[in-house]
Coordinates of C-alpha atoms and ligand atoms in Angstrom, one line a residue:
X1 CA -17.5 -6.8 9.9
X2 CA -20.8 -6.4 7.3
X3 CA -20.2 -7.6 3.8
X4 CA -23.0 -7.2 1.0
X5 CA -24.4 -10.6 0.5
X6 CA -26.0 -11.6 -2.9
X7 CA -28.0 -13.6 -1.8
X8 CA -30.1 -11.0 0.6
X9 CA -29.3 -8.2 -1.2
X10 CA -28.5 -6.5 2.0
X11 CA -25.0 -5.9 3.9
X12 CA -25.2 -8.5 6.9
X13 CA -23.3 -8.9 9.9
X14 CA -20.2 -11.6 8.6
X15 CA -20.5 -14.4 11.7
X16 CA -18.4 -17.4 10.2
X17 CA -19.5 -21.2 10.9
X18 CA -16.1 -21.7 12.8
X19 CA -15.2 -18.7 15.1
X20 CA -11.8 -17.8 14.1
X21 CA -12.0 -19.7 11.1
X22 CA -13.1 -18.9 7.7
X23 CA -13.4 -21.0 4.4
X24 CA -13.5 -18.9 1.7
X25 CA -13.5 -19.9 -2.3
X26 CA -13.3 -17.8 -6.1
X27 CA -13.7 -19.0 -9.4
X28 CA -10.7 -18.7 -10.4
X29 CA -8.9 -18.4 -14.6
X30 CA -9.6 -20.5 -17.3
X31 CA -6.1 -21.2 -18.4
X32 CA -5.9 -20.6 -22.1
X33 CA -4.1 -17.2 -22.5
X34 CA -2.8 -14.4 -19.8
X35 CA -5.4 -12.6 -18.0
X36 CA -6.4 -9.2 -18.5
X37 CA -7.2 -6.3 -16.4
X38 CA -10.7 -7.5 -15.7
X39 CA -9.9 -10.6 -14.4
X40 CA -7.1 -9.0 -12.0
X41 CA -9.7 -7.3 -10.1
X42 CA -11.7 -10.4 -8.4
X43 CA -8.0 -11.5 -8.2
X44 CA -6.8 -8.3 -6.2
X45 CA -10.0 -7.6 -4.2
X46 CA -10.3 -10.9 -2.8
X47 CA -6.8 -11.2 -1.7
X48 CA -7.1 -8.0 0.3
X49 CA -10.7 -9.5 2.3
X50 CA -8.5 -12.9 2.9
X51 CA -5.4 -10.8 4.0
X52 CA -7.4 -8.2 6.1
X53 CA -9.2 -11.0 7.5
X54 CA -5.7 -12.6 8.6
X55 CA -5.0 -9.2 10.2
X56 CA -7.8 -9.4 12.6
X57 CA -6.9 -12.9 13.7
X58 CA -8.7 -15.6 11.7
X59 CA -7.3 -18.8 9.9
X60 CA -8.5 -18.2 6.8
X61 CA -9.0 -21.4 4.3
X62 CA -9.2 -20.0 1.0
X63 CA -9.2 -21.9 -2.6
X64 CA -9.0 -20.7 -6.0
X65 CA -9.3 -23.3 -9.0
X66 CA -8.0 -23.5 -12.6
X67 CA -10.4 -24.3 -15.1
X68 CA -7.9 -26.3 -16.9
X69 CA -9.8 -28.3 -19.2
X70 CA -13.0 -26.4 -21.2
X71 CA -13.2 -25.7 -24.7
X72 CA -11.0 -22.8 -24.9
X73 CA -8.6 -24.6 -23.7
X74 CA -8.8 -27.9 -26.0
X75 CA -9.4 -25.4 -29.5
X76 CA -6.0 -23.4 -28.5
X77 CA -4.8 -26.7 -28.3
X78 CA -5.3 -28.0 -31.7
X79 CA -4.1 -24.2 -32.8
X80 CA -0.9 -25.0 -31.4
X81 CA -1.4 -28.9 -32.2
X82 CA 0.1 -29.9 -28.7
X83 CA -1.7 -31.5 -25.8
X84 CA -4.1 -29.3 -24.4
X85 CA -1.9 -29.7 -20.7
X86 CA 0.6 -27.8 -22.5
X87 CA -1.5 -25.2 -23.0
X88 CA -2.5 -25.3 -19.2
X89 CA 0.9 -25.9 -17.9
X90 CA 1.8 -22.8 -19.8
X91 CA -1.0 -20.2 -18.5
X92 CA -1.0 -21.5 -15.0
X93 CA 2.6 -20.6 -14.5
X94 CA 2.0 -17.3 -16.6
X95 CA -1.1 -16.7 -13.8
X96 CA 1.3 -17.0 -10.9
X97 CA 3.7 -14.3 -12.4
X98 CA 1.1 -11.8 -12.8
X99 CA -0.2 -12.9 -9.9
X100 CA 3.0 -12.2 -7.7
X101 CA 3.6 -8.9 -9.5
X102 CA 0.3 -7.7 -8.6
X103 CA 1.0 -9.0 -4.9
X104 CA -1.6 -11.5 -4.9
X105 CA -0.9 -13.9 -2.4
X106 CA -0.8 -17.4 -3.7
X107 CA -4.3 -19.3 -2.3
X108 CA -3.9 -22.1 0.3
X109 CA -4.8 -24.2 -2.7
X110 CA -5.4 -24.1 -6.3
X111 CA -6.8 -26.9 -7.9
X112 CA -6.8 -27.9 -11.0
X113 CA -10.2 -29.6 -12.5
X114 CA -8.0 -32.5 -14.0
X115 CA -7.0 -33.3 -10.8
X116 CA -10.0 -33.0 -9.3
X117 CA -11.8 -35.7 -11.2
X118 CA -12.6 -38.6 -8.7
X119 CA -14.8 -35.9 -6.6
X120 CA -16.3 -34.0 -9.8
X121 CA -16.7 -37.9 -10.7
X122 CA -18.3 -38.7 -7.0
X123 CA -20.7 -35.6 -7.3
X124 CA -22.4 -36.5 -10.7
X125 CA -23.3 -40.0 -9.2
X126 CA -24.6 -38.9 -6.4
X127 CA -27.1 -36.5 -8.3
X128 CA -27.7 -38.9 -10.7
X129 CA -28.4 -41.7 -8.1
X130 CA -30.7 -38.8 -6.1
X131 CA -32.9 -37.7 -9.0
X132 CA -31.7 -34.6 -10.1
X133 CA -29.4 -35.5 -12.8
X134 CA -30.0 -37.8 -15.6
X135 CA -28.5 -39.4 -18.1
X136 CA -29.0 -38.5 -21.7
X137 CA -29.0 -41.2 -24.7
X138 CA -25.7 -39.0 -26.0
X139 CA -23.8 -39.6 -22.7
X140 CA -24.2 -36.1 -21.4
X141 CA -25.4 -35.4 -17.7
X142 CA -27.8 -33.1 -17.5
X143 CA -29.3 -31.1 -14.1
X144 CA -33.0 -31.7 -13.8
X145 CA -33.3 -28.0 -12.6
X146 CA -37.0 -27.8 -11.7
X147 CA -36.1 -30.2 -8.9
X148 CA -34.4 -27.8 -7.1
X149 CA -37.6 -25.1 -6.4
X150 CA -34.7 -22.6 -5.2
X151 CA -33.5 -22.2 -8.4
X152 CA -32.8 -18.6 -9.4
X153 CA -32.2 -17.3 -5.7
X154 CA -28.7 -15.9 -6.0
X155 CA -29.6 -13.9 -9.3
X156 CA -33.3 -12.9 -7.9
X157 CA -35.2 -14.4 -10.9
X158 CA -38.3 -16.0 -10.7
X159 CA -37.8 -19.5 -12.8
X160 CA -40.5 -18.7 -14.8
X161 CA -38.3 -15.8 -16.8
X162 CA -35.6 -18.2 -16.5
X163 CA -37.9 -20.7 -18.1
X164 CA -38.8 -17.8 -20.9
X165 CA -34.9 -17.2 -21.9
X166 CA -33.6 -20.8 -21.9
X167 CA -33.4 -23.0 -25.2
X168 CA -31.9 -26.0 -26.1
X169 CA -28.4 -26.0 -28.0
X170 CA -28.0 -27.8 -31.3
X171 CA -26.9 -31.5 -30.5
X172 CA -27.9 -31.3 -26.7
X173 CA -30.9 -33.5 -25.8
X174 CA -31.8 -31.7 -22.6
X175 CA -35.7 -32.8 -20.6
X176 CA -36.0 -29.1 -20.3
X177 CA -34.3 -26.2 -21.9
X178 CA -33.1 -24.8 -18.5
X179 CA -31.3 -28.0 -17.3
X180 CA -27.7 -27.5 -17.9
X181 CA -24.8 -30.1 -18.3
X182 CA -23.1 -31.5 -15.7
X183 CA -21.1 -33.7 -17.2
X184 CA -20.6 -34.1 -21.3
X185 CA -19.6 -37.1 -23.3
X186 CA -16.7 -37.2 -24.9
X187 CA -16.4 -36.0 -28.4
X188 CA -13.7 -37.7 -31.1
X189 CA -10.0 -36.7 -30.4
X190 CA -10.8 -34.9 -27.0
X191 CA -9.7 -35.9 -24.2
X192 CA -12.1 -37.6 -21.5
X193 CA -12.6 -39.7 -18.6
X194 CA -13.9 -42.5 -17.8
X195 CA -17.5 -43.0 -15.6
X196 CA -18.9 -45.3 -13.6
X197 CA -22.7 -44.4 -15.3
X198 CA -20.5 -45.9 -18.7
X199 CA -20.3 -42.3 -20.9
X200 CA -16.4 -41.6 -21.2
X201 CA -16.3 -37.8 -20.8
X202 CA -15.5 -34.3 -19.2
X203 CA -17.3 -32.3 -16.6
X204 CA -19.3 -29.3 -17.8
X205 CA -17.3 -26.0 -16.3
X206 CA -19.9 -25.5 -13.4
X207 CA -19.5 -28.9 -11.0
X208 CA -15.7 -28.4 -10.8
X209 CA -16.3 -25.6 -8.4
X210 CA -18.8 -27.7 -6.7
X211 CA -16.7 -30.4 -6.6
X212 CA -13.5 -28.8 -5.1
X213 CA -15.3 -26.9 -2.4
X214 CA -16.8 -30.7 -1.2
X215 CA -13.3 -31.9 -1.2
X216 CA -11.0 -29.3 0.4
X217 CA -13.5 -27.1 2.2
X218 CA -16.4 -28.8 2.7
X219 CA -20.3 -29.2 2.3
X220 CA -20.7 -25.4 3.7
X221 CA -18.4 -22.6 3.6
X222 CA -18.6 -19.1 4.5
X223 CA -17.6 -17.2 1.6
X224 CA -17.7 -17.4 -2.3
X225 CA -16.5 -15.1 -4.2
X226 CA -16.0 -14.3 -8.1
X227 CA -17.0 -11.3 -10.7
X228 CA -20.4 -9.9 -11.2
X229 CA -20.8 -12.2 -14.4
X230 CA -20.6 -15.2 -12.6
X231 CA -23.4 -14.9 -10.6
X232 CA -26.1 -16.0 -13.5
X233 CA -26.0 -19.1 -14.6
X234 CA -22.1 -20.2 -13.2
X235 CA -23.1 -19.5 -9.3
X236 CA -26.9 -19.9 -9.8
X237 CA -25.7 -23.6 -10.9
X238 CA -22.8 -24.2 -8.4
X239 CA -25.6 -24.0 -5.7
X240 CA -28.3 -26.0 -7.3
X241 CA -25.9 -29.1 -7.5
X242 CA -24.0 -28.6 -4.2
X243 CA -27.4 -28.2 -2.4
X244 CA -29.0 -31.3 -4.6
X245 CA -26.3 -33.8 -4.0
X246 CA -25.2 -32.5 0.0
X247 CA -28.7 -31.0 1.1
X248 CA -27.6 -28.1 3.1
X249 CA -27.0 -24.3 2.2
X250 CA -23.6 -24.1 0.0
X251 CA -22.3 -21.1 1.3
X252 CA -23.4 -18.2 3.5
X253 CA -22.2 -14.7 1.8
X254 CA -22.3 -14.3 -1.7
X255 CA -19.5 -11.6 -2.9
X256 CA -19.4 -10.3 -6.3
X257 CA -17.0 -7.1 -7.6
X258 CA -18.3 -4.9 -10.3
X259 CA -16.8 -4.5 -13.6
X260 CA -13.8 -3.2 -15.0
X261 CA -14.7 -1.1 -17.8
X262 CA -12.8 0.5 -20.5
X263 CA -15.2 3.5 -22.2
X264 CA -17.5 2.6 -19.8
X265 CA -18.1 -1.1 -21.3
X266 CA -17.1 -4.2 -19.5
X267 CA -13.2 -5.3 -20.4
X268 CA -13.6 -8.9 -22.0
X269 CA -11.8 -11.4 -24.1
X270 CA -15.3 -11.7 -26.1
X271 CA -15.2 -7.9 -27.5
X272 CA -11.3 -7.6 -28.0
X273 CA -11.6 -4.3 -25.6
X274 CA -8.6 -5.6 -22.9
X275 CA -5.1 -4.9 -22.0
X276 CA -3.2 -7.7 -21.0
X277 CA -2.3 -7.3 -16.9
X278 CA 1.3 -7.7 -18.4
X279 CA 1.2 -5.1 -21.1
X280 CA -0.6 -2.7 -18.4
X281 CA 1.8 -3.4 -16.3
X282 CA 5.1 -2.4 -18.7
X283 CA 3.3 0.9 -19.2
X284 CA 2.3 1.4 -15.2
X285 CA 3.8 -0.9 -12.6
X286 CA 2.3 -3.8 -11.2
X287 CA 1.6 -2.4 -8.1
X288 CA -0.1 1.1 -10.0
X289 CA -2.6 -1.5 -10.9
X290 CA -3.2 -2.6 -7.2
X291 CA -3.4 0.6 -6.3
X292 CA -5.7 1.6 -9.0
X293 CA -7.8 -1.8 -8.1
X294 CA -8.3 -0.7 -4.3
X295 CA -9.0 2.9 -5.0
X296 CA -12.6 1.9 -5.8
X297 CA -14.8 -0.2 -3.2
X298 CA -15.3 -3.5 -5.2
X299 CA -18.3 -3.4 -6.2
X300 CA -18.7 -0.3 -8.1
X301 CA -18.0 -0.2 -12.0
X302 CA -14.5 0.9 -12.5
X303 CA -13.2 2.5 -15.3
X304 CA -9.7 2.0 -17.1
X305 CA -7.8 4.6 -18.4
X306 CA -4.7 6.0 -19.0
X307 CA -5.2 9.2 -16.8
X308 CA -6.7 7.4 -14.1
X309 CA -3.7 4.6 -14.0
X310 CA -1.0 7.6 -14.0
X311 CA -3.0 9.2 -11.4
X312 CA -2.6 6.1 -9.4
X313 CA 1.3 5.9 -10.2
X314 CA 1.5 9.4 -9.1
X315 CA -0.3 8.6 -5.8
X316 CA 2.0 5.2 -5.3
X317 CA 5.1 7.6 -5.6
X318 CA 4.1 10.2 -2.9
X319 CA 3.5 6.8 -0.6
X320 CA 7.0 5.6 -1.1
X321 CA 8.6 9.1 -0.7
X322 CA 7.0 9.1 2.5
X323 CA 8.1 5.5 3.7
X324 CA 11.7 6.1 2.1
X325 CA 11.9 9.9 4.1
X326 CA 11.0 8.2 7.4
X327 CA 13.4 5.4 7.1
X328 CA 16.0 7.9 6.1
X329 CA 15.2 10.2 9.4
X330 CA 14.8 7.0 11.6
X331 CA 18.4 6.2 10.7
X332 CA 20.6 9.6 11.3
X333 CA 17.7 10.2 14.7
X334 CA 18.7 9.5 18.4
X335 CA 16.3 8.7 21.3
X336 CA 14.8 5.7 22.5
X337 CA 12.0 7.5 24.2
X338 CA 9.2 9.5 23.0
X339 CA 8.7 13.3 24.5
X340 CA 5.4 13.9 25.6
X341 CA 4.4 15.7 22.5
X342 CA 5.2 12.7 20.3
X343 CA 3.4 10.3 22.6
X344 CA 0.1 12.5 22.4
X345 CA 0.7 12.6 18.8
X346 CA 0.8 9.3 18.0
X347 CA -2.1 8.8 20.0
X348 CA -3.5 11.3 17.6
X349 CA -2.0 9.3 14.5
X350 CA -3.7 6.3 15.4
X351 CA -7.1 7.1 14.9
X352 CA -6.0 6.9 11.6
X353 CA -5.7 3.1 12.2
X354 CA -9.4 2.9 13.6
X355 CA -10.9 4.9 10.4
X356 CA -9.0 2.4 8.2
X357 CA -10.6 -0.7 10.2
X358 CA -14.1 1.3 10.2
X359 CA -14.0 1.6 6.4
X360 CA -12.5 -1.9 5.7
X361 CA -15.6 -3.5 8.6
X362 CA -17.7 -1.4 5.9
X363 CA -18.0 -4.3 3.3
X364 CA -14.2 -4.0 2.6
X365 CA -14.3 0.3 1.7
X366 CA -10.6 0.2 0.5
X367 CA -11.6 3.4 -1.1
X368 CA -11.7 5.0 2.0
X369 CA -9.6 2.8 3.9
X370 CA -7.0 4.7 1.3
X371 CA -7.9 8.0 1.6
X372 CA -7.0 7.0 5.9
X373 CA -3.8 6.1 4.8
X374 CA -2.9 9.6 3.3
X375 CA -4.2 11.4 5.6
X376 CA -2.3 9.7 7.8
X377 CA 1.2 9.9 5.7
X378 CA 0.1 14.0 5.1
X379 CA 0.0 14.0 9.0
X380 CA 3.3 12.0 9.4
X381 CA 5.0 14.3 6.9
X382 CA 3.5 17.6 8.4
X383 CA 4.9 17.0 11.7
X384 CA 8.4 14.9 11.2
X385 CA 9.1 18.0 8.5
X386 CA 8.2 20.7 10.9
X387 CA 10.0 18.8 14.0
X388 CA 13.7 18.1 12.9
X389 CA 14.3 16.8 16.2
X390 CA 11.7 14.1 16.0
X391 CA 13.0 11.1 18.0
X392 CA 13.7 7.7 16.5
X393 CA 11.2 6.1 19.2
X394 CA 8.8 8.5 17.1
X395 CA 9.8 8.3 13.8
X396 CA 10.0 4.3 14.3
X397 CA 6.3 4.0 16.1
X398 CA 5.0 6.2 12.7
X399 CA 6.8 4.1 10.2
X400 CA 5.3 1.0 11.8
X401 CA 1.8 2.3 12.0
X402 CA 2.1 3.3 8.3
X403 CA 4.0 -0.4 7.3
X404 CA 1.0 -2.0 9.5
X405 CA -2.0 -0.3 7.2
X406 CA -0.4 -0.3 4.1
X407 CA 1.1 -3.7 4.6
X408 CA -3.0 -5.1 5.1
X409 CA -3.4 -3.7 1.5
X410 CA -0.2 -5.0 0.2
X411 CA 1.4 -1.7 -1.1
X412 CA 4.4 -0.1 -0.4
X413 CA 6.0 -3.2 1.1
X414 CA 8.5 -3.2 -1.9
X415 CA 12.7 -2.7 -1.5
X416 CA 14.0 -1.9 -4.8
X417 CA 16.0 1.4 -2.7
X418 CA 19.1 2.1 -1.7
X419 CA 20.5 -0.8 -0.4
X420 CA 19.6 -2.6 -3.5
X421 CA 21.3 -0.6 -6.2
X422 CA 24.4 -1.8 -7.3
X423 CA 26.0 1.6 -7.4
X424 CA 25.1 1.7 -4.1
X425 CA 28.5 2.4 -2.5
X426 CA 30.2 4.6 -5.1
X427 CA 27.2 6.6 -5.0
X428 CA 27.6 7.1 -1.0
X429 CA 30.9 7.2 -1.9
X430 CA 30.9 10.4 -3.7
X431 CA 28.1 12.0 -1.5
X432 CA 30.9 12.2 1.0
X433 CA 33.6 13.6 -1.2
X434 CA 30.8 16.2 -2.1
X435 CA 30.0 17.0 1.7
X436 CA 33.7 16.8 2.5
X437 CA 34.1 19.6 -0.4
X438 CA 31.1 21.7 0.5
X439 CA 33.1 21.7 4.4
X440 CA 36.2 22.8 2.9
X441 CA 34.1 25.4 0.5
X442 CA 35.4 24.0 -2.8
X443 CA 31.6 24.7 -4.3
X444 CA 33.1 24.1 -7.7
X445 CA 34.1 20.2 -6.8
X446 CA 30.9 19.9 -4.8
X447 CA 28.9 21.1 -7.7
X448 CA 31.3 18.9 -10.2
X449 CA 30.4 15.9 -8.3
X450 CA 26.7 16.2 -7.7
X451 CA 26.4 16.7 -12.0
X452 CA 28.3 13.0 -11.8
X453 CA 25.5 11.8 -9.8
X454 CA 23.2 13.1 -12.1
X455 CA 24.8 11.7 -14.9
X456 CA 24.3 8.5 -13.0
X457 CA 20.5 9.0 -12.8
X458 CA 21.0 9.5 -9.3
X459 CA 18.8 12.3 -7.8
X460 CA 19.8 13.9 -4.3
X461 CA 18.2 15.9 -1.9
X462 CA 20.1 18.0 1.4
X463 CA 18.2 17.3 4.5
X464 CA 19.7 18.4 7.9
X465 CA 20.0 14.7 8.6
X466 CA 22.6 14.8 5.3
X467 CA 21.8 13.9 1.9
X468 CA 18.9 11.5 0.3
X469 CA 19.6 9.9 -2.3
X470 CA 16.5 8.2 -5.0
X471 CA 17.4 7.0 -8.6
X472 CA 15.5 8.9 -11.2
Ligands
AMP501 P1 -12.6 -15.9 -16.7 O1 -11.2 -16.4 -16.8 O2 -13.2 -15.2 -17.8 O3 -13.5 -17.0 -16.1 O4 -12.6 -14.8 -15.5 C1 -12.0 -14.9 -14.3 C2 -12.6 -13.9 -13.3 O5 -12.6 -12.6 -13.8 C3 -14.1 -14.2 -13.0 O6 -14.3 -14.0 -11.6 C4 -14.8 -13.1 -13.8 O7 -16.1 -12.8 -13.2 C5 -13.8 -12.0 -13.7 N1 -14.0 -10.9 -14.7 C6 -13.9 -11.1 -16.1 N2 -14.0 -9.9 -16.7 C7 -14.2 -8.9 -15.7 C8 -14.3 -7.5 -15.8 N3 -14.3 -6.8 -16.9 N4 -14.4 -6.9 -14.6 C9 -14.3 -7.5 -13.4 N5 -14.2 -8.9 -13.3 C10 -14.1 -9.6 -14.5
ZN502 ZN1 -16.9 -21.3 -9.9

């Protein structure tokens, strides 16, 4: 598989330190409100490179913090004059419901910087004790970041224009404008920790993610991921203090997705341009927004709108016709063996498969590893619809091909059908009267029945396999 590292520029051959194992990590929310559209892409993209790694065999180790303690967090705080862990308490479980709505698997782990504090604590020492942090008469810890000559790699900027755009903030007493706080005393009525270097405090957002990928991946890992944005200063600094305090290479690929945009500008908090993942949802789906998400390779600029999102819904809806037709046909089908025509069909089908892999190897393409999958479902359709006979050993081997690829993607999995409705058997119920009256050639009670079902929102379509049956 290649992935487009960061850090060379260049797509490069993914090799992980552990074969068959990979250790994987992304910034993940600050917890002081839902998140919005932008923030669901990293959130989306990344769970499809963990769960397509899983399909091709690896163990994948993968951790995504809360930044649950920052200065968003403490000011919505003292708006809502409770503790700032209410606050955090509050967003985190709001995260994991828009999370699991937009079928993002939960990580292996998820810390929380609060509860990360004895190795956030253990990593400031250490860079203190080794030179490149000091301690400043306020009680903040500053980087010394001209002791790390690498400084400025990820982004591709030569310190010298870093040195040109930094400056020091009002009440910060920094050596050097481009040093950057690592740890920051504790101001009255927030909350802090205590130190062993003596200034009661809390960490400065950058070493948390340096500190949690010490303590549950390790001094290396293989991947870290995030959005575009984070890349200068938030990554920049993440490596400079992992590398200073453990004195190997922090992490081997780099990923960053593009922007969402809305007009063509980035979606932020900061410019009031967002929609709420929930509020897009009400008006699309959940999964519409997956879709929409993976219908772009992940690092392009992608652009919200309206007619793109329905677009998307539309697409989602010919997906699930085609899942719900098959299961349908595999039901009412005989024949545990495929005919010869099937079996060189299928063999025909799943090349499919090996154009979704190619263009998934291609630094995660899920813009084209989609268009595979319907040109795939077109193929599926064009032949079960023009061979009524199909068998089941058929219909069943196409269903599971198309379950398999979508399933890496995490779309189409979803059961709200038949089975589920609570109409369920009164609906079946009156399909048979209906057929039983179309038998006897009472047209007038068939007809008076099917304007019931319709009454019940209950749509119905005559097959030769018998009648389908989809609400709306
Ligand atoms: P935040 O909660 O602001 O730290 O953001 C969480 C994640 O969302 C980070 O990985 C950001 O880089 C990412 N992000 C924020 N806005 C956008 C956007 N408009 N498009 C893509 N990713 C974004
Ligand atoms: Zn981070």
């Amino acid at each position: 598989m290649k992935l487009f590292n960061t850090l060379t520029r260049q797509k490069e051959e993914f090799v992980p330190i552990t074969p068959g194992e990979i250790k994987m990590y992304s910034c993940g929310p600050t917890v002081y409100n839902f998140f919005h559209v932008g923030n669901a892409r990293p959130f989306i993209v990344f769970d499809v490179l963990r769960r397509y790694f899983e399909y091709r065999g690896y163990k994948v180790n993968f951790v995504q913090n809360f930044t649950d303690i920052d200065d968003k967090v403490i000011n919505k705080a003292n708006d809502e004059g409770v503790d700032f862990n209410v606050i955090a308490d509050r967003y985190i479980k709001e995260y994991y419901t828009d999370a699991a709505g937009l079928g993002v698997n939960k990580a292996t782990c998820h810390p929380r910087a609060t509860e990360t504090m004895d190795a956030i604590i253990g990593i400031v020492e250490t860079l203190l004790e080794n030179g490149h942090a000091y301690l400043a008469e306020n009680g903040d810890v500053y980087f010394r970041t001209k002791s790390f000559p690498e400084y400025g790699k990820l982004s591709h900027q030569p310190l010298e224009d870093l040195q040109a755009g930094a400056r020091i903030g009002v009440g910060e007493l920094k050596e050097d404008p481009m040093d950057f706080a690592v740890w920051k005393a504790a101001k009255p009525g927030e909350p802090a920790w205590d130190t062993p270097w003596g200034s009661k405090g809390r960490p400065g957002w950058h070493i948390e993610c340096s500190a949690m990928v010490n303590k549950y991946l390790g001094k290396t890992i293989d991947i870290h991921s995030g959005g575009l944005d984070l890349t200068f200063p938030h990554h920049e600094n993440e490596i400079a203090q992992s590398e200073c305090a453990n004195g190997c290479t922090f992490a081997n690929y780099w990923l960053h997705n593009g922007f969402l945009t809305i007009d063509n500008e980035k979606m932020s908090k900061s410019k009031g341009n967002f929609f709420m993942v929930r509020d897009a949802a009400k008006m699309f789906g959940y999964e519409t927004i997956r879709m929409f998400m993976l219908s772009a390779h992940y690092r392009t600029p992608l652009n919200y709108s309206e007619d793109s999102l329905n677009m998307n819904k539309v697409s989602l809806a010919r997906l699930y016709e085609a899942r719900n037709n098959l299961e349908f046909r595999i039901e009412k089908a005989a024949g545990d063996a495929m005919t010869a025509e099937e079996t060189a069909k299928l063999t025909e089908l799943s090349a499919y498969k090996q154009k979704f892999i190619d263009a998934m190897d291609d630094d995660l393409n899920t813009a084209d590893a989609m268009s595979a999958i319907f040109e795939l479902t077109r193929e599926i359709n064009a032949y079960s619809g023009a061979h009524q006979d199909a068998t089941k050993a058929f219909l069943q081997a196409a269903h599971a091909l198309f379950m398999e690829l979508t399933g890496v993607l995490n779309i189409v999995q979803q059961r709200e059908d038949a089975a589920a409705d609570p109409d369920a058997e009164k609906i079946e119920g009156l399909i048979a009267d209906r057929a039983a009256a179309k038998k006897n050639k009472d047209f007038a009670a068939a007809d008076r029945i099917r304007d019931e079902l319709l009454a019940m929102g209950v749509t119905i379509k005559d097959t030769r396999q018998g009648t389908q049956w989809t609400r709306g």
